[in-house]
Short mmCIF file of C-alpha atoms in Angstrom, two decimals:
data_model
loop_
_atom_site.label_atom_id
_atom_site.label_comp_id
_atom_site.label_asym_id
_atom_site.label_seq_id
_atom_site.Cartn_x
_atom_site.Cartn_y
_atom_site.Cartn_z
CA MET P 223 -43.27 11.22 45.40
CA GLU P 224 -40.32 9.00 47.32
CA MET P 225 -37.28 9.61 46.51
CA LYS P 226 -35.70 6.77 43.98
CA TYR P 227 -31.63 5.91 43.59
CA ASP P 228 -30.61 4.60 40.97
CA LEU P 229 -28.25 1.88 41.43
CA GLU P 230 -28.23 0.92 38.52
CA ARG P 231 -25.21 4.44 37.74
CA LEU P 232 -24.42 4.80 41.71
CA ASN P 233 -22.49 0.88 41.14
CA GLN P 234 -20.84 2.35 37.57
CA ILE P 235 -18.78 4.66 40.14
CA ASP P 236 -16.12 4.30 39.77
CA ILE P 237 -15.20 2.74 43.34
CA VAL P 238 -11.85 4.45 43.33
CA GLU P 239 -13.22 7.45 43.19
CA VAL P 240 -15.93 6.40 46.12
CA LEU P 241 -12.82 5.28 48.48
CA GLU P 242 -10.96 8.58 47.42
CA ALA P 243 -14.06 10.60 47.92
CA LEU P 244 -14.38 9.17 51.51
CA GLY P 245 -10.60 9.64 52.46
CA ALA P 246 -8.96 7.04 51.26
CA LYS P 247 -5.31 7.89 50.38
CA PRO P 248 -3.49 5.72 46.69
CA SER P 249 -0.97 3.56 47.58
CA MET P 250 2.17 2.62 45.14
CA SER P 251 0.44 0.25 43.78
CA ARG P 252 -2.53 -0.41 41.45
CA LYS P 253 -4.63 -2.69 43.42
CA THR P 254 -4.08 -0.42 46.55
CA MET P 255 -5.18 2.32 48.64
CA HIS P 256 -5.20 3.03 52.65
CA CYS P 257 -9.03 2.90 53.42
CA CYS P 258 -10.65 6.19 54.63
CA ASN P 259 -12.05 3.72 57.39
CA THR P 260 -8.96 4.78 59.21
CA SER P 261 -10.92 4.76 63.31
CA ALA P 262 -10.96 0.99 62.23
CA HIS P 263 -8.14 -0.27 62.37
CA LYS P 264 -5.38 -0.42 64.95
CA ASN P 265 -2.85 1.73 63.12
CA GLY P 266 -4.42 4.18 61.46
CA ASP P 267 -4.14 2.19 58.94
CA LYS P 268 -0.04 2.00 58.63
CA HIS P 269 -0.15 -0.50 55.77
CA PRO P 270 -2.76 -0.19 52.42
CA SER P 271 -5.64 -2.43 53.13
CA LEU P 272 -7.52 -1.33 50.57
CA SER P 273 -7.76 -4.34 47.84
CA ILE P 274 -9.36 -2.79 44.47
CA VAL P 275 -10.93 -5.39 41.94
CA LYS P 276 -11.17 -3.32 38.93
CA SER P 277 -12.66 -5.85 36.50
CA LYS P 278 -15.79 -5.69 39.52
CA ASN P 279 -15.51 -2.39 40.46
CA ILE P 280 -15.76 -3.31 43.94
CA CYS P 281 -13.31 -3.40 47.01
CA LYS P 282 -12.55 -4.98 50.25
CA CYS P 283 -10.75 -3.84 53.39
CA PHE P 284 -8.53 -6.86 54.71
CA VAL P 285 -9.67 -5.44 58.33
CA CYS P 286 -12.62 -3.82 58.43
CA ASP P 287 -15.95 -4.12 56.86
CA ILE P 288 -15.83 -1.51 53.95
CA SER P 289 -15.91 -3.75 50.69
CA GLY P 290 -18.46 -4.44 47.97
CA ASN P 291 -19.40 -2.12 45.15
CA PRO P 292 -20.00 1.64 45.28
CA VAL P 293 -23.33 1.74 46.95
CA THR P 294 -22.57 -1.02 49.78
CA VAL P 295 -18.77 0.66 50.52
CA ALA P 296 -21.05 4.54 50.95
CA THR P 297 -23.75 2.31 53.18
CA LYS P 298 -21.92 0.89 55.29
CA TYR P 299 -19.15 4.33 55.59
CA PHE P 300 -22.09 6.86 56.97
CA GLY P 301 -24.76 2.79 58.73
CA ASP P 302 -27.00 3.71 56.17
CA PHE P 303 -28.70 3.21 53.41
CA LYS P 304 -30.41 6.20 52.40
CA LYS P 305 -27.17 8.56 52.91
CA GLY P 306 -25.37 6.05 51.45
CA CYS P 307 -27.06 6.81 48.23
CA GLU P 308 -28.07 10.39 48.90
CA TRP P 309 -24.47 11.05 49.39
CA LEU P 310 -22.92 8.84 45.93
CA HIS P 311 -25.78 11.18 44.17
CA ALA P 312 -24.51 14.61 45.32
CA THR P 313 -21.18 13.91 44.59
CA PHE P 314 -21.08 12.84 41.89
CA ASN P 315 -23.66 14.55 40.20
CA ILE P 316 -25.94 11.47 38.89
CA PRO P 317 -30.19 12.56 39.06
CA PHE P 318 -32.62 10.39 41.00
CA LEU P 319 -35.23 7.99 39.06
CA THR P 320 -37.53 10.50 39.26
CA GLY P 321 -35.24 12.84 37.54
CA GLU P 322 -34.51 15.29 41.01
CA GLU P 323 -31.28 16.70 41.89
CA VAL P 324 -29.89 16.33 44.99
CA VAL P 325 -26.48 17.92 46.88
CA HIS P 326 -24.37 17.01 50.28
CA SER P 327 -26.70 16.87 53.04
CA HIS P 328 -24.59 13.83 54.46
CA GLN P 329 -19.92 15.08 53.49
CA PRO P 330 -17.65 11.80 53.99
CA ILE P 331 -17.36 12.58 58.59
CA ARG P 332 -15.24 14.29 59.83
CA LYS P 333 -12.83 13.37 63.09
CA ASN P 334 -10.34 16.06 63.40
CA GLU P 335 -11.42 20.69 63.56
CA ILE P 336 -10.72 21.89 60.39
CA ARG P 337 -7.82 23.89 59.94
CA TYR P 338 -8.03 26.41 57.91
CA ARG P 339 -5.75 27.66 55.14
CA GLU P 340 -4.61 31.10 55.88
CA PHE P 341 -3.28 33.48 53.50
CA ASP P 342 0.30 35.09 54.20
CA SER P 343 0.01 38.29 52.63
CA SER P 344 3.69 38.40 53.16
CA ARG P 345 5.13 35.32 51.48
CA LYS P 346 6.55 36.99 47.89
CA TYR P 347 5.14 35.81 44.05
CA ARG P 348 7.74 32.66 41.87
CA LYS P 349 7.53 33.44 38.80
CA ILE P 350 8.76 29.93 37.01
CA LEU P 351 9.96 30.92 33.99
CA SER P 352 11.16 27.27 32.11
CA LEU P 353 10.86 23.48 33.64
CA LYS P 354 13.30 22.08 32.49
CA PRO P 355 15.56 23.22 35.02
CA PHE P 356 13.47 20.87 37.42
CA PHE P 357 13.10 17.60 36.14
CA PRO P 358 16.41 16.10 36.39
CA GLN P 359 15.19 17.32 40.00
CA TYR P 360 12.00 15.33 40.20
CA HIS P 361 13.60 11.31 41.77
CA ARG P 362 14.35 13.78 44.54
CA MET P 363 10.52 15.70 44.06
CA SER P 364 7.58 14.82 46.24
CA ASP P 365 4.69 13.95 45.52
CA ARG P 366 3.38 17.90 45.03
CA GLN P 367 6.08 18.59 43.91
CA LYS P 368 5.48 16.24 40.89
CA LEU P 369 2.08 16.98 40.43
CA LYS P 370 2.45 21.32 40.25
CA LEU P 371 6.00 19.67 37.27
CA ALA P 372 3.12 17.13 35.40
CA TYR P 373 0.77 19.31 36.05
CA THR P 374 2.33 22.59 34.80
CA TYR P 375 4.04 21.22 31.78
CA VAL P 376 0.54 19.43 30.63
CA TYR P 377 -0.79 24.03 30.92
CA ARG P 378 1.90 25.81 29.37
CA PHE P 379 2.04 23.32 26.36
CA SER P 380 -2.00 24.21 26.25
CA LEU P 381 -0.96 27.91 25.68
CA ASN P 382 1.48 27.18 23.38
CA THR P 383 -1.44 25.02 20.27
CA ASP P 384 -3.08 27.12 17.87
CA GLN P 385 -5.82 28.91 19.53
CA THR P 386 -7.84 29.67 17.31
CA GLY P 387 -10.79 27.65 18.71
CA LYS P 388 -10.25 28.48 21.71
CA VAL P 389 -10.88 32.58 21.03
CA ALA P 390 -14.39 30.96 18.60
CA TYR P 391 -15.89 29.92 21.54
CA TYR P 392 -15.21 31.98 24.11
CA LYS P 393 -17.00 35.04 21.81
CA THR P 394 -20.02 32.64 21.74
CA ARG P 395 -19.81 33.01 25.58
CA ALA P 396 -19.48 36.85 25.17
CA LEU P 397 -16.00 36.74 26.63
CA GLY P 398 -13.89 37.57 24.26
CA GLY P 399 -13.00 40.93 25.73
CA SER P 400 -11.99 39.41 29.20
CA LYS P 401 -8.21 39.55 29.96
CA TYR P 402 -8.83 36.18 31.33
CA ILE P 403 -8.69 34.66 28.21
CA GLY P 404 -4.76 34.29 27.12
CA LEU P 405 -4.19 32.17 30.58
CA ILE P 406 -6.66 29.95 29.63
CA GLY P 407 -5.32 26.81 27.44
CA TYR P 408 -6.40 24.96 24.34
CA LEU P 409 -6.05 21.07 23.31
CA MET P 410 -6.94 19.74 20.43
CA GLU P 411 -7.56 15.88 19.14
CA ALA P 412 -3.85 16.12 17.47
CA ASP P 413 -2.82 18.18 20.18
CA ILE P 414 -3.65 15.52 23.01
CA LEU P 415 -1.70 12.74 20.88
CA VAL P 416 1.96 15.16 20.91
CA LEU P 417 1.08 15.93 24.74
CA THR P 418 0.41 11.85 25.87
CA GLU P 419 3.71 10.69 23.61
CA LYS P 420 5.87 14.05 25.32
CA LEU P 421 3.97 13.51 28.92
CA LYS P 422 5.58 9.81 29.04
CA LYS P 423 9.14 10.54 27.76
CA LEU P 424 9.73 13.26 30.21
CA PHE P 425 7.28 11.10 33.70
CA PRO P 426 7.10 8.17 34.74
CA VAL P 427 3.72 6.65 33.25
CA LYS P 428 2.21 4.93 37.10
CA ASP P 429 2.62 9.48 38.04
CA LEU P 430 0.77 10.14 34.95
CA ILE P 431 -1.40 7.16 36.21
CA ARG P 432 -1.21 8.09 39.93
CA PHE P 433 -1.96 12.22 38.47
CA LYS P 434 -5.10 11.40 36.73
CA LEU P 435 -3.47 12.04 33.22
CA LEU P 436 -3.42 8.82 31.82
CA ASN P 437 -5.46 5.81 32.66
CA ASP P 438 -4.01 2.01 33.10
CA ASN P 439 -3.67 1.61 29.43
CA GLY P 440 -0.93 4.31 29.95
CA GLN P 441 -3.46 6.62 27.28
CA TRP P 442 -5.08 10.01 27.51
CA ARG P 443 -7.97 9.80 30.21
CA TYR P 444 -10.29 12.10 29.44
CA ASN P 445 -12.41 12.09 25.94
CA ALA P 446 -9.64 13.27 23.55
CA LYS P 447 -12.45 13.81 20.09
CA VAL P 448 -13.66 17.39 21.29
CA PRO P 449 -11.93 20.43 21.88
CA VAL P 450 -11.68 21.41 25.08
CA THR P 451 -10.17 24.79 27.11
CA VAL P 452 -7.71 24.44 30.10
CA ILE P 453 -8.24 26.26 32.46
CA PRO P 454 -5.53 26.17 35.81
CA ASN P 455 -5.83 26.60 39.77
CA PHE P 456 -2.20 28.07 40.08
CA ASP P 457 -0.40 27.54 43.07
CA ILE P 458 -1.46 31.05 45.02
CA TYR P 459 2.02 31.90 45.91
CA SER P 460 3.62 31.37 41.91
CA ASP P 461 2.80 30.11 38.70
CA MET P 462 3.08 26.55 38.75
CA VAL P 463 -0.81 24.65 39.23
CA GLU P 464 -2.81 22.57 41.19
CA GLY P 465 -5.08 21.68 39.34
CA MET P 466 -6.43 22.14 35.75
CA MET P 467 -9.92 22.30 34.75
CA LEU P 468 -10.93 20.96 30.71
CA ARG P 469 -14.00 22.48 29.32
CA TYR P 470 -15.30 20.65 26.92
CA THR P 471 -16.54 23.50 23.91
CA ASP P 472 -19.41 21.01 22.14
CA ASN P 473 -21.64 22.72 25.14
CA ARG P 474 -22.70 18.69 25.90
CA SER P 475 -25.30 18.91 28.90
CA TYR P 476 -23.81 16.24 30.60
CA GLY P 477 -20.75 15.76 31.74
CA LYS P 478 -18.89 19.89 29.81
CA GLU P 479 -16.35 19.26 32.44
CA VAL P 480 -13.69 17.66 34.24
CA ASN P 481 -12.18 18.98 37.12
CA ILE P 482 -8.27 17.11 37.39
CA SER P 483 -7.19 17.10 40.61
CA CYS P 484 -5.45 14.43 43.29
CA THR P 485 -7.23 16.61 46.52
CA ASP P 486 -4.82 13.82 49.03
CA ILE P 487 -1.53 15.41 47.82
CA VAL P 488 -3.49 18.70 47.01
CA PHE P 489 -6.55 20.81 47.22
CA PRO P 490 -6.38 22.91 44.37
CA VAL P 491 -6.95 26.67 44.97
CA PRO P 492 -10.45 27.93 42.56
CA PHE P 493 -9.18 29.78 38.67
CA GLY P 494 -9.58 33.43 39.59
CA LEU P 495 -7.27 33.25 44.34
CA GLY P 496 -4.32 34.56 43.19
CA ILE P 497 -1.89 36.01 45.45
CA LYS P 498 -3.40 39.84 44.02
CA THR P 499 -7.46 38.95 43.98
CA LEU P 500 -6.91 38.31 48.14
CA SER P 501 -4.23 41.11 48.60
CA SER P 502 -7.03 43.76 46.76
CA PRO P 503 -9.38 45.49 49.19
CA ASN P 504 -11.99 44.89 46.83
CA PRO P 505 -15.11 42.55 46.90
CA ILE P 506 -14.32 38.62 46.20
CA TRP P 507 -18.02 37.40 44.02
CA ILE P 508 -17.43 33.18 44.19
CA THR P 509 -18.82 31.95 41.95
CA GLU P 510 -20.12 28.31 40.83
CA GLY P 511 -17.56 27.60 37.19
CA HIS P 512 -15.27 29.71 35.50
CA ILE P 513 -17.47 31.37 32.34
CA ASP P 514 -19.23 32.85 35.62
CA GLY P 515 -15.68 33.97 37.47
CA LEU P 516 -14.96 35.71 33.85
CA SER P 517 -18.89 37.09 33.56
CA ILE P 518 -17.90 39.29 36.20
CA ALA P 519 -15.15 39.61 36.29
CA MET P 520 -15.38 41.58 32.86
CA ALA P 521 -17.91 43.94 35.10
CA GLY P 522 -15.21 45.00 37.08
CA LYS P 523 -15.43 42.85 40.18
CA HIS P 524 -12.17 40.14 41.60
CA PHE P 525 -13.77 36.34 40.90
CA ALA P 526 -12.90 32.56 42.51
CA SER P 527 -14.39 30.27 40.63
CA PHE P 528 -15.49 26.15 41.46
CA GLY P 529 -15.82 23.92 40.11
CA GLY P 530 -19.32 23.42 40.76
CA VAL P 531 -21.10 24.49 44.46
CA HIS P 532 -19.70 22.23 45.76
CA ALA P 533 -16.16 22.06 44.73
CA TYR P 534 -14.11 23.31 47.86
CA ASN P 535 -13.36 21.72 51.06
CA ASP P 536 -14.11 23.35 54.34
CA GLU P 537 -10.08 24.26 54.87
CA LEU P 538 -10.32 25.70 51.62
CA LEU P 539 -12.82 28.87 52.97
CA GLY P 540 -10.08 29.80 55.60
CA LEU P 541 -8.02 31.88 52.23
CA PHE P 542 -11.82 34.10 52.18
CA ARG P 543 -10.51 35.22 56.12
CA GLY P 544 -10.84 39.16 56.64
CA LYS P 545 -12.40 39.69 52.85
CA THR P 546 -16.05 40.16 51.55
CA VAL P 547 -17.21 37.53 50.28
CA VAL P 548 -20.45 37.83 47.60
CA ILE P 549 -21.65 34.12 46.29
CA ALA P 550 -23.09 33.99 42.66
CA PHE P 551 -24.32 31.25 42.70
CA ASP P 552 -26.59 30.30 39.37
CA GLN P 553 -30.87 30.69 40.51
CA ASP P 554 -31.81 27.31 39.90
CA LYS P 555 -32.36 24.84 43.42
CA PRO P 556 -28.61 23.16 42.34
CA GLY P 557 -27.22 26.58 42.67
CA GLN P 558 -29.48 28.35 45.42
CA GLU P 559 -29.25 25.74 47.74
CA GLY P 560 -25.73 25.22 47.02
CA ARG P 561 -25.36 28.62 48.92
CA GLY P 562 -27.11 28.45 51.21
CA ILE P 563 -24.61 25.76 52.53
CA LEU P 564 -21.58 28.00 52.01
CA VAL P 565 -23.01 30.61 53.91
CA LYS P 566 -22.52 28.66 56.41
CA LYS P 567 -19.78 27.32 56.09
CA LEU P 568 -18.08 30.24 55.26
CA ARG P 569 -19.62 31.96 58.82
CA LYS P 570 -17.81 29.58 60.33
CA ALA P 571 -14.95 30.68 58.78
CA GLY P 572 -14.90 33.70 60.48
CA VAL P 573 -15.62 34.92 56.25
CA ASP P 574 -17.84 38.39 55.69
CA CYS P 575 -20.92 37.21 53.36
CA HIS P 576 -22.91 38.17 51.15
CA LEU P 577 -25.62 37.03 48.47
CA ALA P 578 -26.55 38.77 44.66
CA ASN P 579 -29.42 38.28 43.51
CA TRP P 580 -31.18 39.30 40.06
CA ARG P 581 -34.71 38.78 38.52
CA ALA P 582 -35.15 34.87 37.65
CA GLU P 583 -36.59 36.34 34.33
CA LEU P 584 -32.80 38.05 33.31
CA GLY P 585 -30.71 34.70 32.99
CA LYS P 586 -29.99 31.48 35.09
CA ASP P 587 -26.50 33.03 35.20
CA LEU P 588 -23.94 35.60 35.85
CA ASN P 589 -23.82 34.91 31.29
CA ASP P 590 -27.37 35.11 31.15
CA LEU P 591 -26.25 38.43 32.44
CA LEU P 592 -23.50 39.55 30.78
CA LYS P 593 -25.02 38.57 27.07
CA ASN P 594 -28.45 40.21 28.32
CA SER P 595 -26.49 43.30 29.16
CA ALA P 596 -28.21 42.62 32.51
CA MET P 597 -25.50 42.43 35.76
CA LYS P 598 -26.35 46.72 36.73
CA LYS P 599 -29.42 44.15 37.50
CA ILE P 600 -27.56 42.21 40.15
CA GLU P 601 -29.12 43.27 43.88
CA VAL P 602 -25.73 42.24 46.66
CA ILE P 603 -27.63 41.14 50.27
#
């Protein structure tokens, strides 16, 4: 049966998020961006050329032909309607009208050779005890430093709220004894209201919007009605935060997690992939989410948890060089197809790569195996 694209839902995707996923860069103005189609620009789009009309969810580049709604933009970028629609479905996790799921078959075109990140074992780890000394220096900071300060403030605030709900949630996942629970924060609606006001007093609102913490109205960008756990993406060489994931605790079947990051400034390192993990001679288990990462850690393994089967960039994979990696994605179609893509990319990066397998009846994912006392049934091939 021919796959049918859900054009209505695809065109409801925020046009700015579509452009950012294709490589467009933000500017100081919320109404313009640097175009992602730089090869068609004489000076590589030195000046912002993309005009954004949020009320209509469209854009227009005044230099090249990138313009229109999400489907039109993706079609023009990839030069093909089918490729554009499939990329949108996969990137934003939207099923086809037929109910089928799709994984990336068409990634945004990379013009240059991959520049893999390298782990520097000689660098010393920095622990920042207080953020207060940094606020007076904010106006002199780089975008990366500003982002890390804002994200770290949110994360540390989430560690100092009432954690009762967080502890109860992870107990339902058989993770109450995990040593990592103390690294995870928690926010309820009342906490978010207080946090939002504190953020607006400490940081420029335009930066909080740019860093995807607040919406254009200056309010918390995400659903505040449901409590969330806050999973940090730490900088490798310090306890500062470069991104985070919000995990809704009501176990909603759709939209249960939100990744907060600005990949145009810095692509965050996965939860679990810190300096201790990278310095250890033991294998690293790559999991599809932090719940599975915490689950395999209960078996004494090191882990790096992606925020989904495609929540990484190729450059990041260079950090795994010199390590043995075990991919332990879910035993469903997206997980198995996703791990096949990841294996090829890891091997291209020169990483020693293995696969974790188990019988499907034991559970769909690592957390199921933990709850079913079946961790020892995993086979590494």
